Short mmCIF file of the C-alpha atoms (twelve columns), coordinates in Angstrom:
data_MODEL
# 
_entry.id   MODEL 
# 
loop_
_atom_site.group_PDB 
_atom_site.id 
_atom_site.type_symbol 
_atom_site.label_atom_id 
_atom_site.label_alt_id 
_atom_site.label_comp_id 
_atom_site.label_asym_id 
_atom_site.label_seq_id 
_atom_site.Cartn_x 
_atom_site.Cartn_y 
_atom_site.Cartn_z 
_atom_site.pdbx_PDB_model_num 
ATOM 1   C CA . MET A 1   28.439  14.458  -22.533 1 
ATOM 2   C CA . ASN A 2   27.241  13.982  -18.672 1 
ATOM 3   C CA . ILE A 3   24.381  12.152  -17.616 1 
ATOM 4   C CA . ALA A 4   22.242  13.696  -14.857 1 
ATOM 5   C CA . THR A 5   21.414  11.046  -12.507 1 
ATOM 6   C CA . THR A 6   19.068  12.846  -10.168 1 
ATOM 7   C CA . ARG A 7   15.260  11.516  -10.281 1 
ATOM 8   C CA . VAL A 8   13.242  14.124  -12.844 1 
ATOM 9   C CA . PRO A 9   9.563   14.689  -9.514  1 
ATOM 10  C CA . SER A 10  6.827   12.853  -10.883 1 
ATOM 11  C CA . LYS A 11  3.865   13.330  -9.668  1 
ATOM 12  C CA . THR A 12  1.150   11.750  -11.974 1 
ATOM 13  C CA . SER A 13  -0.520  8.920   -10.259 1 
ATOM 14  C CA . THR A 14  1.827   6.584   -12.148 1 
ATOM 15  C CA . SER A 15  4.906   7.203   -9.889  1 
ATOM 16  C CA . LEU A 16  6.298   4.914   -7.584  1 
ATOM 17  C CA . PRO A 17  5.129   6.366   -4.003  1 
ATOM 18  C CA . ASN A 18  1.790   5.487   -6.127  1 
ATOM 19  C CA . ILE A 19  2.542   2.322   -7.569  1 
ATOM 20  C CA . LEU A 20  3.476   1.130   -3.880  1 
ATOM 21  C CA . THR A 21  -0.125  2.504   -2.788  1 
ATOM 22  C CA . TYR A 22  -1.735  0.699   -5.065  1 
ATOM 23  C CA . THR A 23  0.612   -2.448  -4.239  1 
ATOM 24  C CA . ARG A 24  -1.403  -2.101  -0.508  1 
ATOM 25  C CA . ILE A 25  -5.116  -2.011  -1.475  1 
ATOM 26  C CA . ALA A 26  -4.249  -5.129  -4.100  1 
ATOM 27  C CA . ALA A 27  -2.255  -6.650  -1.623  1 
ATOM 28  C CA . ILE A 28  -5.874  -7.124  0.386   1 
ATOM 29  C CA . PRO A 29  -7.816  -9.212  -1.609  1 
ATOM 30  C CA . VAL A 30  -5.195  -11.654 -0.744  1 
ATOM 31  C CA . VAL A 31  -5.182  -11.733 2.952   1 
ATOM 32  C CA . VAL A 32  -7.933  -12.035 3.012   1 
ATOM 33  C CA . GLY A 33  -8.770  -14.597 0.968   1 
ATOM 34  C CA . CYS A 34  -5.679  -17.086 2.754   1 
ATOM 35  C CA . ILE A 35  -7.385  -16.321 6.244   1 
ATOM 36  C CA . TYR A 36  -10.859 -17.251 4.723   1 
ATOM 37  C CA . ALA A 37  -9.429  -20.445 2.773   1 
ATOM 38  C CA . GLN A 38  -7.241  -21.466 5.908   1 
ATOM 39  C CA . SER A 39  -10.402 -20.665 8.213   1 
ATOM 40  C CA . ILE A 40  -13.541 -20.872 6.766   1 
ATOM 41  C CA . MET A 41  -13.235 -23.631 4.296   1 
ATOM 42  C CA . ASP A 42  -10.871 -25.764 6.482   1 
ATOM 43  C CA . TYR A 43  -7.536  -25.253 4.030   1 
ATOM 44  C CA . PRO A 44  -4.161  -26.036 5.332   1 
ATOM 45  C CA . LEU A 45  -2.392  -23.750 8.033   1 
ATOM 46  C CA . TRP A 46  0.869   -22.713 6.009   1 
ATOM 47  C CA . LEU A 47  -1.817  -20.367 4.019   1 
ATOM 48  C CA . ARG A 48  -1.924  -18.199 7.847   1 
ATOM 49  C CA . TRP A 49  2.062   -17.514 6.848   1 
ATOM 50  C CA . VAL A 50  1.036   -16.213 3.328   1 
ATOM 51  C CA . ALA A 51  -1.276  -13.767 4.772   1 
ATOM 52  C CA . VAL A 52  1.199   -12.988 7.082   1 
ATOM 53  C CA . ALA A 53  4.464   -12.308 4.647   1 
ATOM 54  C CA . VAL A 54  1.879   -10.325 2.110   1 
ATOM 55  C CA . PHE A 55  0.366   -8.311  4.769   1 
ATOM 56  C CA . ILE A 56  3.868   -7.302  6.009   1 
ATOM 57  C CA . ALA A 57  5.474   -6.732  2.700   1 
ATOM 58  C CA . ALA A 58  2.000   -4.359  2.344   1 
ATOM 59  C CA . ALA A 59  2.781   -2.431  5.881   1 
ATOM 60  C CA . ILE A 60  6.062   -2.089  4.587   1 
ATOM 61  C CA . THR A 61  5.123   -0.069  1.559   1 
ATOM 62  C CA . ASP A 62  3.022   2.481   3.864   1 
ATOM 63  C CA . TYR A 63  6.250   3.744   5.259   1 
ATOM 64  C CA . LEU A 64  7.958   3.085   1.855   1 
ATOM 65  C CA . ASP A 65  5.409   5.137   -0.449  1 
ATOM 66  C CA . GLY A 66  5.881   8.395   2.201   1 
ATOM 67  C CA . TYR A 67  10.018  8.051   2.428   1 
ATOM 68  C CA . TYR A 68  10.170  8.069   -1.648  1 
ATOM 69  C CA . ALA A 69  7.868   10.458  -2.398  1 
ATOM 70  C CA . ARG A 70  9.729   13.160  0.462   1 
ATOM 71  C CA . ILE A 71  13.234  12.132  -1.019  1 
ATOM 72  C CA . TRP A 72  11.996  12.508  -4.606  1 
ATOM 73  C CA . ASN A 73  10.013  15.329  -4.929  1 
ATOM 74  C CA . GLN A 74  6.863   13.046  -5.593  1 
ATOM 75  C CA . GLN A 75  4.131   13.923  -3.274  1 
ATOM 76  C CA . SER A 76  1.172   14.661  -5.187  1 
ATOM 77  C CA . ALA A 77  -2.611  15.634  -4.549  1 
ATOM 78  C CA . PHE A 78  -3.493  12.112  -5.504  1 
ATOM 79  C CA . GLY A 79  -0.967  9.940   -3.183  1 
ATOM 80  C CA . ARG A 80  -2.589  12.171  -0.211  1 
ATOM 81  C CA . MET A 81  -5.723  11.045  -0.877  1 
ATOM 82  C CA . LEU A 82  -4.633  7.328   -1.680  1 
ATOM 83  C CA . ASP A 83  -2.794  6.505   0.909   1 
ATOM 84  C CA . PRO A 84  -5.180  6.808   4.122   1 
ATOM 85  C CA . ILE A 85  -7.526  5.021   2.186   1 
ATOM 86  C CA . ALA A 86  -5.049  2.001   1.377   1 
ATOM 87  C CA . ASP A 87  -4.744  2.430   5.249   1 
ATOM 88  C CA . LYS A 88  -8.450  1.754   5.804   1 
ATOM 89  C CA . LEU A 89  -9.275  -0.543  3.807   1 
ATOM 90  C CA . LEU A 90  -6.439  -2.540  4.930   1 
ATOM 91  C CA . VAL A 91  -6.663  -2.397  8.563   1 
ATOM 92  C CA . ALA A 92  -10.566 -2.777  8.200   1 
ATOM 93  C CA . SER A 93  -10.914 -6.033  5.993   1 
ATOM 94  C CA . CYS A 94  -8.352  -7.328  8.525   1 
ATOM 95  C CA . LEU A 95  -10.310 -6.828  11.304  1 
ATOM 96  C CA . LEU A 96  -13.364 -8.031  9.914   1 
ATOM 97  C CA . MET A 97  -11.799 -11.414 8.220   1 
ATOM 98  C CA . LEU A 98  -10.329 -12.118 11.983  1 
ATOM 99  C CA . ALA A 99  -13.707 -11.718 13.329  1 
ATOM 100 C CA . ALA A 100 -15.268 -14.203 11.065  1 
ATOM 101 C CA . ASP A 101 -12.871 -16.699 11.628  1 
ATOM 102 C CA . ASN A 102 -13.532 -15.862 15.063  1 
ATOM 103 C CA . SER A 103 -9.954  -14.915 16.130  1 
ATOM 104 C CA . ILE A 104 -11.132 -11.223 17.439  1 
ATOM 105 C CA . HIS A 105 -14.258 -12.645 19.514  1 
ATOM 106 C CA . GLY A 106 -16.529 -11.506 22.608  1 
ATOM 107 C CA . TRP A 107 -14.866 -8.464  24.561  1 
ATOM 108 C CA . THR A 108 -12.260 -8.127  21.893  1 
ATOM 109 C CA . LEU A 109 -14.712 -7.373  19.581  1 
ATOM 110 C CA . TRP A 110 -15.180 -3.635  21.189  1 
ATOM 111 C CA . ALA A 111 -11.489 -3.128  20.489  1 
ATOM 112 C CA . ALA A 112 -12.479 -3.984  16.790  1 
ATOM 113 C CA . ILE A 113 -15.119 -1.109  17.117  1 
ATOM 114 C CA . VAL A 114 -13.802 1.217   18.547  1 
ATOM 115 C CA . ILE A 115 -10.919 1.581   15.844  1 
ATOM 116 C CA . LEU A 116 -13.544 1.214   12.950  1 
ATOM 117 C CA . CYS A 117 -15.383 3.504   14.393  1 
ATOM 118 C CA . ARG A 118 -12.379 5.940   15.284  1 
ATOM 119 C CA . GLU A 119 -11.462 5.676   11.602  1 
ATOM 120 C CA . ILE A 120 -15.019 6.695   10.068  1 
ATOM 121 C CA . LEU A 121 -15.434 9.557   12.077  1 
ATOM 122 C CA . VAL A 122 -11.962 10.802  10.969  1 
ATOM 123 C CA . SER A 123 -12.524 10.464  7.622   1 
ATOM 124 C CA . GLY A 124 -16.300 11.966  8.409   1 
ATOM 125 C CA . LEU A 125 -14.087 15.808  9.364   1 
ATOM 126 C CA . ARG A 126 -11.081 15.256  7.301   1 
ATOM 127 C CA . GLU A 127 -13.953 15.689  4.231   1 
ATOM 128 C CA . TYR A 128 -15.779 18.283  5.696   1 
ATOM 129 C CA . LEU A 129 -12.443 20.578  6.863   1 
ATOM 130 C CA . ALA A 130 -11.665 19.810  3.077   1 
ATOM 131 C CA . ALA A 131 -14.202 21.459  1.906   1 
ATOM 132 C CA . LEU A 132 -13.152 24.376  3.607   1 
ATOM 133 C CA . ARG A 133 -9.935  24.314  2.938   1 
ATOM 134 C CA . VAL A 134 -8.325  23.730  6.071   1 
ATOM 135 C CA . SER A 135 -5.828  20.283  6.718   1 
ATOM 136 C CA . VAL A 136 -5.834  17.862  9.492   1 
ATOM 137 C CA . PRO A 137 -2.154  16.644  9.984   1 
ATOM 138 C CA . VAL A 138 -1.136  13.505  10.821  1 
ATOM 139 C CA . THR A 139 0.279   13.447  14.398  1 
ATOM 140 C CA . LYS A 140 3.011   11.371  15.611  1 
ATOM 141 C CA . VAL A 141 0.963   9.452   17.948  1 
ATOM 142 C CA . ALA A 142 -1.422  8.953   15.005  1 
ATOM 143 C CA . LYS A 143 1.609   7.378   13.302  1 
ATOM 144 C CA . TRP A 144 2.091   4.763   16.625  1 
ATOM 145 C CA . LYS A 145 -0.701  3.662   16.920  1 
ATOM 146 C CA . THR A 146 -0.880  2.425   13.284  1 
ATOM 147 C CA . THR A 147 2.293   0.813   13.500  1 
ATOM 148 C CA . MET A 148 0.605   -0.779  16.300  1 
ATOM 149 C CA . GLN A 149 -2.122  -1.830  14.935  1 
ATOM 150 C CA . LEU A 150 -0.499  -3.326  11.613  1 
ATOM 151 C CA . ILE A 151 1.903   -5.543  14.220  1 
ATOM 152 C CA . ALA A 152 -1.515  -6.727  16.413  1 
ATOM 153 C CA . ILE A 153 -3.023  -7.246  12.715  1 
ATOM 154 C CA . GLY A 154 0.091   -9.351  12.078  1 
ATOM 155 C CA . PHE A 155 0.227   -11.301 15.253  1 
ATOM 156 C CA . LEU A 156 -3.470  -12.234 14.898  1 
ATOM 157 C CA . LEU A 157 -2.922  -13.201 11.168  1 
ATOM 158 C CA . ALA A 158 -0.390  -15.700 12.585  1 
ATOM 159 C CA . GLY A 159 -3.250  -17.105 14.598  1 
ATOM 160 C CA . GLU A 160 -3.013  -20.555 15.348  1 
ATOM 161 C CA . ALA A 161 -0.136  -21.183 12.995  1 
ATOM 162 C CA . GLY A 162 1.983   -18.601 14.966  1 
ATOM 163 C CA . ASP A 163 0.356   -20.378 18.350  1 
ATOM 164 C CA . GLN A 164 2.439   -23.449 17.394  1 
ATOM 165 C CA . VAL A 165 5.389   -21.949 16.999  1 
ATOM 166 C CA . VAL A 166 5.183   -19.758 20.451  1 
ATOM 167 C CA . PRO A 167 1.921   -20.675 22.001  1 
ATOM 168 C CA . VAL A 168 1.177   -16.335 23.111  1 
ATOM 169 C CA . VAL A 169 0.696   -15.613 19.300  1 
ATOM 170 C CA . THR A 170 -2.834  -14.783 19.550  1 
ATOM 171 C CA . MET A 171 -2.781  -13.528 23.149  1 
ATOM 172 C CA . ILE A 172 0.489   -10.886 22.088  1 
ATOM 173 C CA . GLY A 173 -1.608  -9.796  19.384  1 
ATOM 174 C CA . ILE A 174 -5.123  -9.296  21.323  1 
ATOM 175 C CA . VAL A 175 -3.416  -6.898  23.874  1 
ATOM 176 C CA . LEU A 176 -2.076  -4.799  21.014  1 
ATOM 177 C CA . LEU A 177 -5.150  -4.565  19.764  1 
ATOM 178 C CA . TRP A 178 -6.598  -3.545  22.832  1 
ATOM 179 C CA . ALA A 179 -3.580  -1.302  23.261  1 
ATOM 180 C CA . SER A 180 -3.973  0.022   19.975  1 
ATOM 181 C CA . ALA A 181 -7.773  0.915   20.633  1 
ATOM 182 C CA . ILE A 182 -6.820  2.946   23.626  1 
ATOM 183 C CA . PHE A 183 -4.773  4.971   21.370  1 
ATOM 184 C CA . THR A 184 -7.030  5.161   18.606  1 
ATOM 185 C CA . ILE A 185 -9.824  6.880   21.344  1 
ATOM 186 C CA . TYR A 186 -7.120  9.673   22.168  1 
ATOM 187 C CA . THR A 187 -6.032  10.072  18.639  1 
ATOM 188 C CA . GLY A 188 -9.811  10.010  17.452  1 
ATOM 189 C CA . TYR A 189 -10.558 12.870  20.091  1 
ATOM 190 C CA . ASP A 190 -7.536  14.872  19.527  1 
ATOM 191 C CA . TYR A 191 -8.575  14.933  15.669  1 
ATOM 192 C CA . PHE A 192 -11.828 15.764  16.835  1 
ATOM 193 C CA . ARG A 193 -10.905 18.309  18.995  1 
ATOM 194 C CA . ALA A 194 -8.074  20.199  16.439  1 
ATOM 195 C CA . GLY A 195 -11.284 20.403  13.830  1 
ATOM 196 C CA . ILE A 196 -14.434 21.096  16.370  1 
ATOM 197 C CA . HIS A 197 -13.407 24.749  16.145  1 
ATOM 198 C CA . HIS A 198 -13.298 24.892  12.472  1 
ATOM 199 C CA . LEU A 199 -16.876 23.755  12.827  1 
ATOM 200 C CA . ILE A 200 -17.994 26.229  15.218  1 
ATOM 201 C CA . GLU A 201 -16.336 29.045  13.085  1 
ATOM 202 C CA . GLU A 202 -18.636 27.400  10.268  1 
ATOM 203 C CA . ASP A 203 -21.538 27.493  11.914  1 
ATOM 204 C CA . SER A 204 -21.293 30.967  13.576  1 
ATOM 205 C CA . ARG A 205 -21.016 32.862  9.984   1 
# 
């Protein structure tokens, strides 16, 4: 008897790509908790390395869930909805925690504000266009922006612990955060421009 080795497509909420997305959400309280304990409660610096390790693992799932969904034909409406939400929750939670522990302060707060405002803008635009049955695909520039954001946050999470190994770790994180903020402005405008004609058409009816 021949045993089939091809994976049967599964588009349920318990498919592997969706489980990977769940783990990205589950990583948020771990990362935030480690930074809070180290910075606010003055626990040992090694907790920042735990936060970085968990954050990196969560960031990797952002690539893997889409990869497996494509090669195993497990793309689903639920996954397309949850994946960007998980990304935004991870980024927003880390930025807020980094602001709370003073890793992001002064003028650098504006970079974080730009990133968070863009995410709200695009989410609102996507929600409205979804009601019109208009999809807004993710561009390559937006993917690069997300990658740069994640790398910047990783450096900033290492923070003081990273600076003890390489003194410029925090500075690299700040520079990358500003660079990702610039990309964020561009991609936010790009998304808005792509969707604005649908909004104008809807108002003219």
